[in-house]
Amino acid sequence: MAKIFANATSSFIFLFNVILFSLTLAAAKPEGFSRNLSPKTLGLKREKLSHLHFYFHDIVSGSNPTAVPVARAAMTKNSFSSFGLVTMMDDPLTVKPEISSKLVGRAQGIYASASQSELSFLMALNFVFTEGKYNGSTLSILGRNSVLSGIREMPVVGGSGLFRFARGYAQAKTHDLDFKTGDAIVEYNVYVFHY
């Protein structure tokens, strides 16, 4: 009987030590490179939803283009969709479709023809705002732009400045496309959650 009692006591003590050790590890502060924070720690207040509306001017023609090819595949020249073409842009963003209207920012980044069967771009860009309360803030877009579709939707994957922790989507609608020059004016409606 004493032997059974000793084994039970030993098992109980072992189990107690395992539980105590586990609780100690759970309560210990992590010594790694990350930790959980309250949004208030960074001064973040209530999240809000903003709607931004502007026009994107992609100018590929003339002596001062805002978008220029930087790479192309050997097959690009024979491809209906310009598959393999990579273009760098620094396109103006304005409040109206006219290029002479008020400048509110720039679209800076790249787009690449990513489909062999249709004119469709992989867009990786920042909307860099230069006007009003969003001056100095950016929104980052990464997504698919099927250029000849009526309205295209691309995700907002982040931002900076007043758009820290941004998430949402951008809707693009071609306002004007000159098939001779390749120049385009695109209307954007951007819906973004941010603090």
PDB file of C-alpha atoms in Angstrom:
ATOM      1  CA  MET A   1       0.000   0.000   0.000  1.00  0.00           C
ATOM      2  CA  ALA A   2       2.843   2.353   0.887  1.00  0.00           C
ATOM      3  CA  LYS A   3       4.424   1.630  -2.500  1.00  0.00           C
ATOM      4  CA  ILE A   4       1.188   2.549  -4.344  1.00  0.00           C
ATOM      5  CA  PHE A   5       0.871   5.696  -2.250  1.00  0.00           C
ATOM      6  CA  ALA A   6       4.506   6.656  -2.998  1.00  0.00           C
ATOM      7  CA  ASN A   7       3.979   6.118  -6.763  1.00  0.00           C
ATOM      8  CA  ALA A   8       0.768   8.186  -6.715  1.00  0.00           C
ATOM      9  CA  THR A   9       2.477  10.943  -4.748  1.00  0.00           C
ATOM     10  CA  SER A  10       5.437  10.901  -7.131  1.00  0.00           C
ATOM     11  CA  SER A  11       3.109  11.071 -10.144  1.00  0.00           C
ATOM     12  CA  PHE A  12       1.140  13.911  -8.553  1.00  0.00           C
ATOM     13  CA  ILE A  13       4.317  15.893  -7.839  1.00  0.00           C
ATOM     14  CA  PHE A  14       5.568  15.320 -11.390  1.00  0.00           C
ATOM     15  CA  LEU A  15       2.237  16.461 -12.878  1.00  0.00           C
ATOM     16  CA  PHE A  16       2.162  19.467 -10.538  1.00  0.00           C
ATOM     17  CA  ASN A  17       5.687  20.485 -11.624  1.00  0.00           C
ATOM     18  CA  VAL A  18       4.777  20.142 -15.325  1.00  0.00           C
ATOM     19  CA  ILE A  19       1.706  22.355 -14.836  1.00  0.00           C
ATOM     20  CA  LEU A  20       3.686  24.889 -12.778  1.00  0.00           C
ATOM     21  CA  PHE A  21       6.468  24.989 -15.379  1.00  0.00           C
ATOM     22  CA  SER A  22       3.912  25.478 -18.206  1.00  0.00           C
ATOM     23  CA  LEU A  23       2.227  28.324 -16.332  1.00  0.00           C
ATOM     24  CA  THR A  24       5.585  29.946 -15.673  1.00  0.00           C
ATOM     25  CA  LEU A  25       6.440  29.829 -19.387  1.00  0.00           C
ATOM     26  CA  ALA A  26       3.036  31.242 -20.329  1.00  0.00           C
ATOM     27  CA  ALA A  27       3.419  34.126 -17.872  1.00  0.00           C
ATOM     28  CA  ALA A  28       7.020  34.910 -18.819  1.00  0.00           C
ATOM     29  CA  LYS A  29       7.661  37.855 -21.094  1.00  0.00           C
ATOM     30  CA  PRO A  30       8.760  36.804 -24.566  1.00  0.00           C
ATOM     31  CA  GLU A  31      12.426  37.251 -25.229  1.00  0.00           C
ATOM     32  CA  GLY A  32      11.934  37.157 -28.997  1.00  0.00           C
ATOM     33  CA  PHE A  33      11.663  39.984 -31.467  1.00  0.00           C
ATOM     34  CA  SER A  34       7.913  40.569 -31.171  1.00  0.00           C
ATOM     35  CA  ARG A  35       5.253  41.396 -28.650  1.00  0.00           C
ATOM     36  CA  ASN A  36       1.544  42.199 -28.582  1.00  0.00           C
ATOM     37  CA  LEU A  37       0.533  45.847 -28.252  1.00  0.00           C
ATOM     38  CA  SER A  38      -2.657  47.736 -27.737  1.00  0.00           C
ATOM     39  CA  PRO A  39      -3.397  50.160 -30.627  1.00  0.00           C
ATOM     40  CA  LYS A  40      -3.557  52.905 -27.973  1.00  0.00           C
ATOM     41  CA  THR A  41       0.173  52.382 -27.349  1.00  0.00           C
ATOM     42  CA  LEU A  42       0.814  53.926 -30.783  1.00  0.00           C
ATOM     43  CA  GLY A  43      -1.726  56.684 -30.268  1.00  0.00           C
ATOM     44  CA  LEU A  44      -4.222  55.035 -32.613  1.00  0.00           C
ATOM     45  CA  LYS A  45      -7.789  56.072 -32.047  1.00  0.00           C
ATOM     46  CA  ARG A  46     -11.008  54.897 -33.648  1.00  0.00           C
ATOM     47  CA  GLU A  47     -10.768  53.357 -37.106  1.00  0.00           C
ATOM     48  CA  LYS A  48     -12.565  55.251 -39.879  1.00  0.00           C
ATOM     49  CA  LEU A  49     -13.559  54.659 -43.500  1.00  0.00           C
ATOM     50  CA  SER A  50     -12.495  57.268 -46.083  1.00  0.00           C
ATOM     51  CA  HIS A  51     -13.448  57.632 -49.750  1.00  0.00           C
ATOM     52  CA  LEU A  52     -10.946  59.255 -52.101  1.00  0.00           C
ATOM     53  CA  HIS A  53     -11.781  60.199 -55.690  1.00  0.00           C
ATOM     54  CA  PHE A  54      -9.247  61.323 -58.290  1.00  0.00           C
ATOM     55  CA  TYR A  55      -8.008  60.831 -61.849  1.00  0.00           C
ATOM     56  CA  PHE A  56      -4.823  59.005 -62.833  1.00  0.00           C
ATOM     57  CA  HIS A  57      -3.004  60.261 -65.980  1.00  0.00           C
ATOM     58  CA  ASP A  58      -0.831  57.581 -67.606  1.00  0.00           C
ATOM     59  CA  ILE A  59       1.147  59.366 -70.319  1.00  0.00           C
ATOM     60  CA  VAL A  60       3.311  57.061 -72.440  1.00  0.00           C
ATOM     61  CA  SER A  61       3.686  59.327 -75.505  1.00  0.00           C
ATOM     62  CA  GLY A  62       5.418  62.605 -76.261  1.00  0.00           C
ATOM     63  CA  SER A  63       8.673  64.104 -75.058  1.00  0.00           C
ATOM     64  CA  ASN A  64       7.800  63.974 -71.335  1.00  0.00           C
ATOM     65  CA  PRO A  65       6.059  60.640 -70.602  1.00  0.00           C
ATOM     66  CA  THR A  66       5.060  59.774 -67.048  1.00  0.00           C
ATOM     67  CA  ALA A  67       5.259  56.023 -67.714  1.00  0.00           C
ATOM     68  CA  VAL A  68       8.165  54.346 -69.502  1.00  0.00           C
ATOM     69  CA  PRO A  69       8.959  50.728 -70.405  1.00  0.00           C
ATOM     70  CA  VAL A  70      11.906  49.399 -68.416  1.00  0.00           C
ATOM     71  CA  ALA A  71      11.894  45.723 -69.471  1.00  0.00           C
ATOM     72  CA  ARG A  72      10.308  43.458 -72.048  1.00  0.00           C
ATOM     73  CA  ALA A  73      10.500  39.799 -73.010  1.00  0.00           C
ATOM     74  CA  ALA A  74      11.607  38.645 -76.438  1.00  0.00           C
ATOM     75  CA  MET A  75       8.017  37.636 -77.215  1.00  0.00           C
ATOM     76  CA  THR A  76       6.463  40.964 -76.114  1.00  0.00           C
ATOM     77  CA  LYS A  77       6.532  42.563 -79.583  1.00  0.00           C
ATOM     78  CA  ASN A  78       4.529  39.622 -81.025  1.00  0.00           C
ATOM     79  CA  SER A  79       2.013  39.470 -78.178  1.00  0.00           C
ATOM     80  CA  PHE A  80      -1.469  40.979 -78.515  1.00  0.00           C
ATOM     81  CA  SER A  81      -1.432  41.707 -74.777  1.00  0.00           C
ATOM     82  CA  SER A  82       2.185  42.970 -74.625  1.00  0.00           C
ATOM     83  CA  PHE A  83       2.897  40.039 -72.298  1.00  0.00           C
ATOM     84  CA  GLY A  84       6.203  40.549 -70.484  1.00  0.00           C
ATOM     85  CA  LEU A  85       6.280  44.357 -70.748  1.00  0.00           C
ATOM     86  CA  VAL A  86       7.227  46.106 -67.494  1.00  0.00           C
ATOM     87  CA  THR A  87       6.551  49.831 -67.152  1.00  0.00           C
ATOM     88  CA  MET A  88       7.712  52.267 -64.453  1.00  0.00           C
ATOM     89  CA  MET A  89       5.350  55.137 -63.679  1.00  0.00           C
ATOM     90  CA  ASP A  90       5.214  58.479 -61.925  1.00  0.00           C
ATOM     91  CA  ASP A  91       1.705  59.487 -63.007  1.00  0.00           C
ATOM     92  CA  PRO A  92      -0.083  62.638 -61.834  1.00  0.00           C
ATOM     93  CA  LEU A  93      -3.305  62.327 -59.818  1.00  0.00           C
ATOM     94  CA  THR A  94      -5.790  65.177 -60.297  1.00  0.00           C
ATOM     95  CA  VAL A  95      -9.237  66.116 -58.951  1.00  0.00           C
ATOM     96  CA  LYS A  96     -10.798  66.258 -62.456  1.00  0.00           C
ATOM     97  CA  PRO A  97     -10.117  64.416 -65.728  1.00  0.00           C
ATOM     98  CA  GLU A  98      -8.258  67.410 -67.166  1.00  0.00           C
ATOM     99  CA  ILE A  99      -4.499  67.253 -66.625  1.00  0.00           C
ATOM    100  CA  SER A 100      -4.593  70.974 -65.844  1.00  0.00           C
ATOM    101  CA  SER A 101      -6.915  70.453 -62.842  1.00  0.00           C
ATOM    102  CA  LYS A 102      -5.599  70.508 -59.275  1.00  0.00           C
ATOM    103  CA  LEU A 103      -2.795  68.007 -58.620  1.00  0.00           C
ATOM    104  CA  VAL A 104      -3.418  65.936 -55.454  1.00  0.00           C
ATOM    105  CA  GLY A 105      -0.601  63.414 -55.749  1.00  0.00           C
ATOM    106  CA  ARG A 106       1.324  60.929 -57.867  1.00  0.00           C
ATOM    107  CA  ALA A 107       0.959  57.241 -58.674  1.00  0.00           C
ATOM    108  CA  GLN A 108       4.478  55.834 -58.387  1.00  0.00           C
ATOM    109  CA  GLY A 109       5.393  52.233 -59.075  1.00  0.00           C
ATOM    110  CA  ILE A 110       5.290  49.608 -61.794  1.00  0.00           C
ATOM    111  CA  TYR A 111       2.791  47.790 -63.912  1.00  0.00           C
ATOM    112  CA  ALA A 112       3.557  44.686 -65.903  1.00  0.00           C
ATOM    113  CA  SER A 113       1.565  42.913 -68.580  1.00  0.00           C
ATOM    114  CA  ALA A 114       0.821  39.616 -66.866  1.00  0.00           C
ATOM    115  CA  SER A 115      -1.649  37.895 -69.208  1.00  0.00           C
ATOM    116  CA  GLN A 116      -1.050  36.220 -72.553  1.00  0.00           C
ATOM    117  CA  SER A 117      -4.718  36.348 -73.543  1.00  0.00           C
ATOM    118  CA  GLU A 118      -5.922  39.844 -72.541  1.00  0.00           C
ATOM    119  CA  LEU A 119      -4.579  43.276 -71.680  1.00  0.00           C
ATOM    120  CA  SER A 120      -4.181  42.785 -67.948  1.00  0.00           C
ATOM    121  CA  PHE A 121      -1.560  44.295 -65.668  1.00  0.00           C
ATOM    122  CA  LEU A 122      -0.043  43.379 -62.350  1.00  0.00           C
ATOM    123  CA  MET A 123      -0.092  46.744 -60.549  1.00  0.00           C
ATOM    124  CA  ALA A 124       2.355  47.491 -57.722  1.00  0.00           C
ATOM    125  CA  LEU A 125       2.174  51.159 -56.832  1.00  0.00           C
ATOM    126  CA  ASN A 126       1.894  53.835 -54.200  1.00  0.00           C
ATOM    127  CA  PHE A 127      -0.539  56.706 -54.336  1.00  0.00           C
ATOM    128  CA  VAL A 128       1.610  59.510 -52.910  1.00  0.00           C
ATOM    129  CA  PHE A 129      -0.607  62.375 -51.773  1.00  0.00           C
ATOM    130  CA  THR A 130       0.678  65.957 -51.910  1.00  0.00           C
ATOM    131  CA  GLU A 131      -2.394  67.991 -51.043  1.00  0.00           C
ATOM    132  CA  GLY A 132      -4.588  68.733 -48.036  1.00  0.00           C
ATOM    133  CA  LYS A 133      -4.644  66.706 -44.844  1.00  0.00           C
ATOM    134  CA  TYR A 134      -3.206  63.647 -46.619  1.00  0.00           C
ATOM    135  CA  ASN A 135      -0.090  65.511 -47.819  1.00  0.00           C
ATOM    136  CA  GLY A 136       2.883  63.185 -47.251  1.00  0.00           C
ATOM    137  CA  SER A 137       0.716  60.085 -46.750  1.00  0.00           C
ATOM    138  CA  THR A 138       0.654  57.096 -49.105  1.00  0.00           C
ATOM    139  CA  LEU A 139      -1.588  54.175 -50.011  1.00  0.00           C
ATOM    140  CA  SER A 140      -0.090  50.969 -51.412  1.00  0.00           C
ATOM    141  CA  ILE A 141      -1.923  49.015 -54.124  1.00  0.00           C
ATOM    142  CA  LEU A 142      -1.066  45.513 -55.296  1.00  0.00           C
ATOM    143  CA  GLY A 143      -3.407  43.723 -57.658  1.00  0.00           C
ATOM    144  CA  ARG A 144      -4.682  42.770 -61.101  1.00  0.00           C
ATOM    145  CA  ASN A 145      -5.934  45.428 -63.499  1.00  0.00           C
ATOM    146  CA  SER A 146      -7.839  44.005 -66.481  1.00  0.00           C
ATOM    147  CA  VAL A 147      -7.599  47.238 -68.462  1.00  0.00           C
ATOM    148  CA  LEU A 148     -10.470  46.716 -70.910  1.00  0.00           C
ATOM    149  CA  SER A 149     -13.001  45.717 -68.232  1.00  0.00           C
ATOM    150  CA  GLY A 150     -15.522  48.362 -67.145  1.00  0.00           C
ATOM    151  CA  ILE A 151     -14.612  48.666 -63.469  1.00  0.00           C
ATOM    152  CA  ARG A 152     -11.571  46.961 -61.999  1.00  0.00           C
ATOM    153  CA  GLU A 153     -10.979  46.379 -58.307  1.00  0.00           C
ATOM    154  CA  MET A 154      -7.569  46.193 -56.668  1.00  0.00           C
ATOM    155  CA  PRO A 155      -6.729  45.784 -52.980  1.00  0.00           C
ATOM    156  CA  VAL A 156      -5.207  48.480 -50.796  1.00  0.00           C
ATOM    157  CA  VAL A 157      -2.545  46.543 -48.907  1.00  0.00           C
ATOM    158  CA  GLY A 158      -1.173  49.264 -46.647  1.00  0.00           C
ATOM    159  CA  GLY A 159      -0.140  52.850 -46.293  1.00  0.00           C
ATOM    160  CA  SER A 160       1.909  55.412 -44.419  1.00  0.00           C
ATOM    161  CA  GLY A 161       1.351  58.692 -42.607  1.00  0.00           C
ATOM    162  CA  LEU A 162      -2.365  59.151 -41.955  1.00  0.00           C
ATOM    163  CA  PHE A 163      -2.915  55.836 -43.763  1.00  0.00           C
ATOM    164  CA  ARG A 164      -0.902  53.636 -41.405  1.00  0.00           C
ATOM    165  CA  PHE A 165      -2.560  50.216 -41.055  1.00  0.00           C
ATOM    166  CA  ALA A 166      -4.685  50.973 -44.138  1.00  0.00           C
ATOM    167  CA  ARG A 167      -6.790  48.324 -45.814  1.00  0.00           C
ATOM    168  CA  GLY A 168      -9.479  48.567 -48.447  1.00  0.00           C
ATOM    169  CA  TYR A 169      -9.892  48.577 -52.198  1.00  0.00           C
ATOM    170  CA  ALA A 170      -9.495  50.820 -55.216  1.00  0.00           C
ATOM    171  CA  GLN A 171     -11.929  50.839 -58.128  1.00  0.00           C
ATOM    172  CA  ALA A 172     -10.493  51.919 -61.467  1.00  0.00           C
ATOM    173  CA  LYS A 173     -12.616  52.959 -64.439  1.00  0.00           C
ATOM    174  CA  THR A 174     -11.115  54.104 -67.731  1.00  0.00           C
ATOM    175  CA  HIS A 175     -12.262  57.649 -68.458  1.00  0.00           C
ATOM    176  CA  ASP A 176     -10.334  58.021 -71.711  1.00  0.00           C
ATOM    177  CA  LEU A 177      -7.934  55.803 -73.656  1.00  0.00           C
ATOM    178  CA  ASP A 178      -6.159  57.006 -76.783  1.00  0.00           C
ATOM    179  CA  PHE A 179      -5.436  53.863 -78.805  1.00  0.00           C
ATOM    180  CA  LYS A 180      -2.990  55.754 -81.081  1.00  0.00           C
ATOM    181  CA  THR A 181      -0.725  57.050 -78.310  1.00  0.00           C
ATOM    182  CA  GLY A 182      -1.531  54.633 -75.473  1.00  0.00           C
ATOM    183  CA  ASP A 183      -2.198  57.555 -73.108  1.00  0.00           C
ATOM    184  CA  ALA A 184      -4.972  56.929 -70.588  1.00  0.00           C
ATOM    185  CA  ILE A 185      -6.993  58.790 -67.993  1.00  0.00           C
ATOM    186  CA  VAL A 186      -8.384  56.517 -65.294  1.00  0.00           C
ATOM    187  CA  GLU A 187     -10.949  57.479 -62.671  1.00  0.00           C
ATOM    188  CA  TYR A 188     -10.231  56.055 -59.213  1.00  0.00           C
ATOM    189  CA  ASN A 189     -12.565  55.600 -56.264  1.00  0.00           C
ATOM    190  CA  VAL A 190     -10.631  54.375 -53.259  1.00  0.00           C
ATOM    191  CA  TYR A 191     -12.326  53.115 -50.086  1.00  0.00           C
ATOM    192  CA  VAL A 192      -9.933  52.692 -47.200  1.00  0.00           C
ATOM    193  CA  PHE A 193     -10.133  51.866 -43.498  1.00  0.00           C
ATOM    194  CA  HIS A 194      -7.471  53.647 -41.438  1.00  0.00           C
ATOM    195  CA  TYR A 195      -6.926  55.245 -38.036  1.00  0.00           C
TER     196      TYR A 195
END
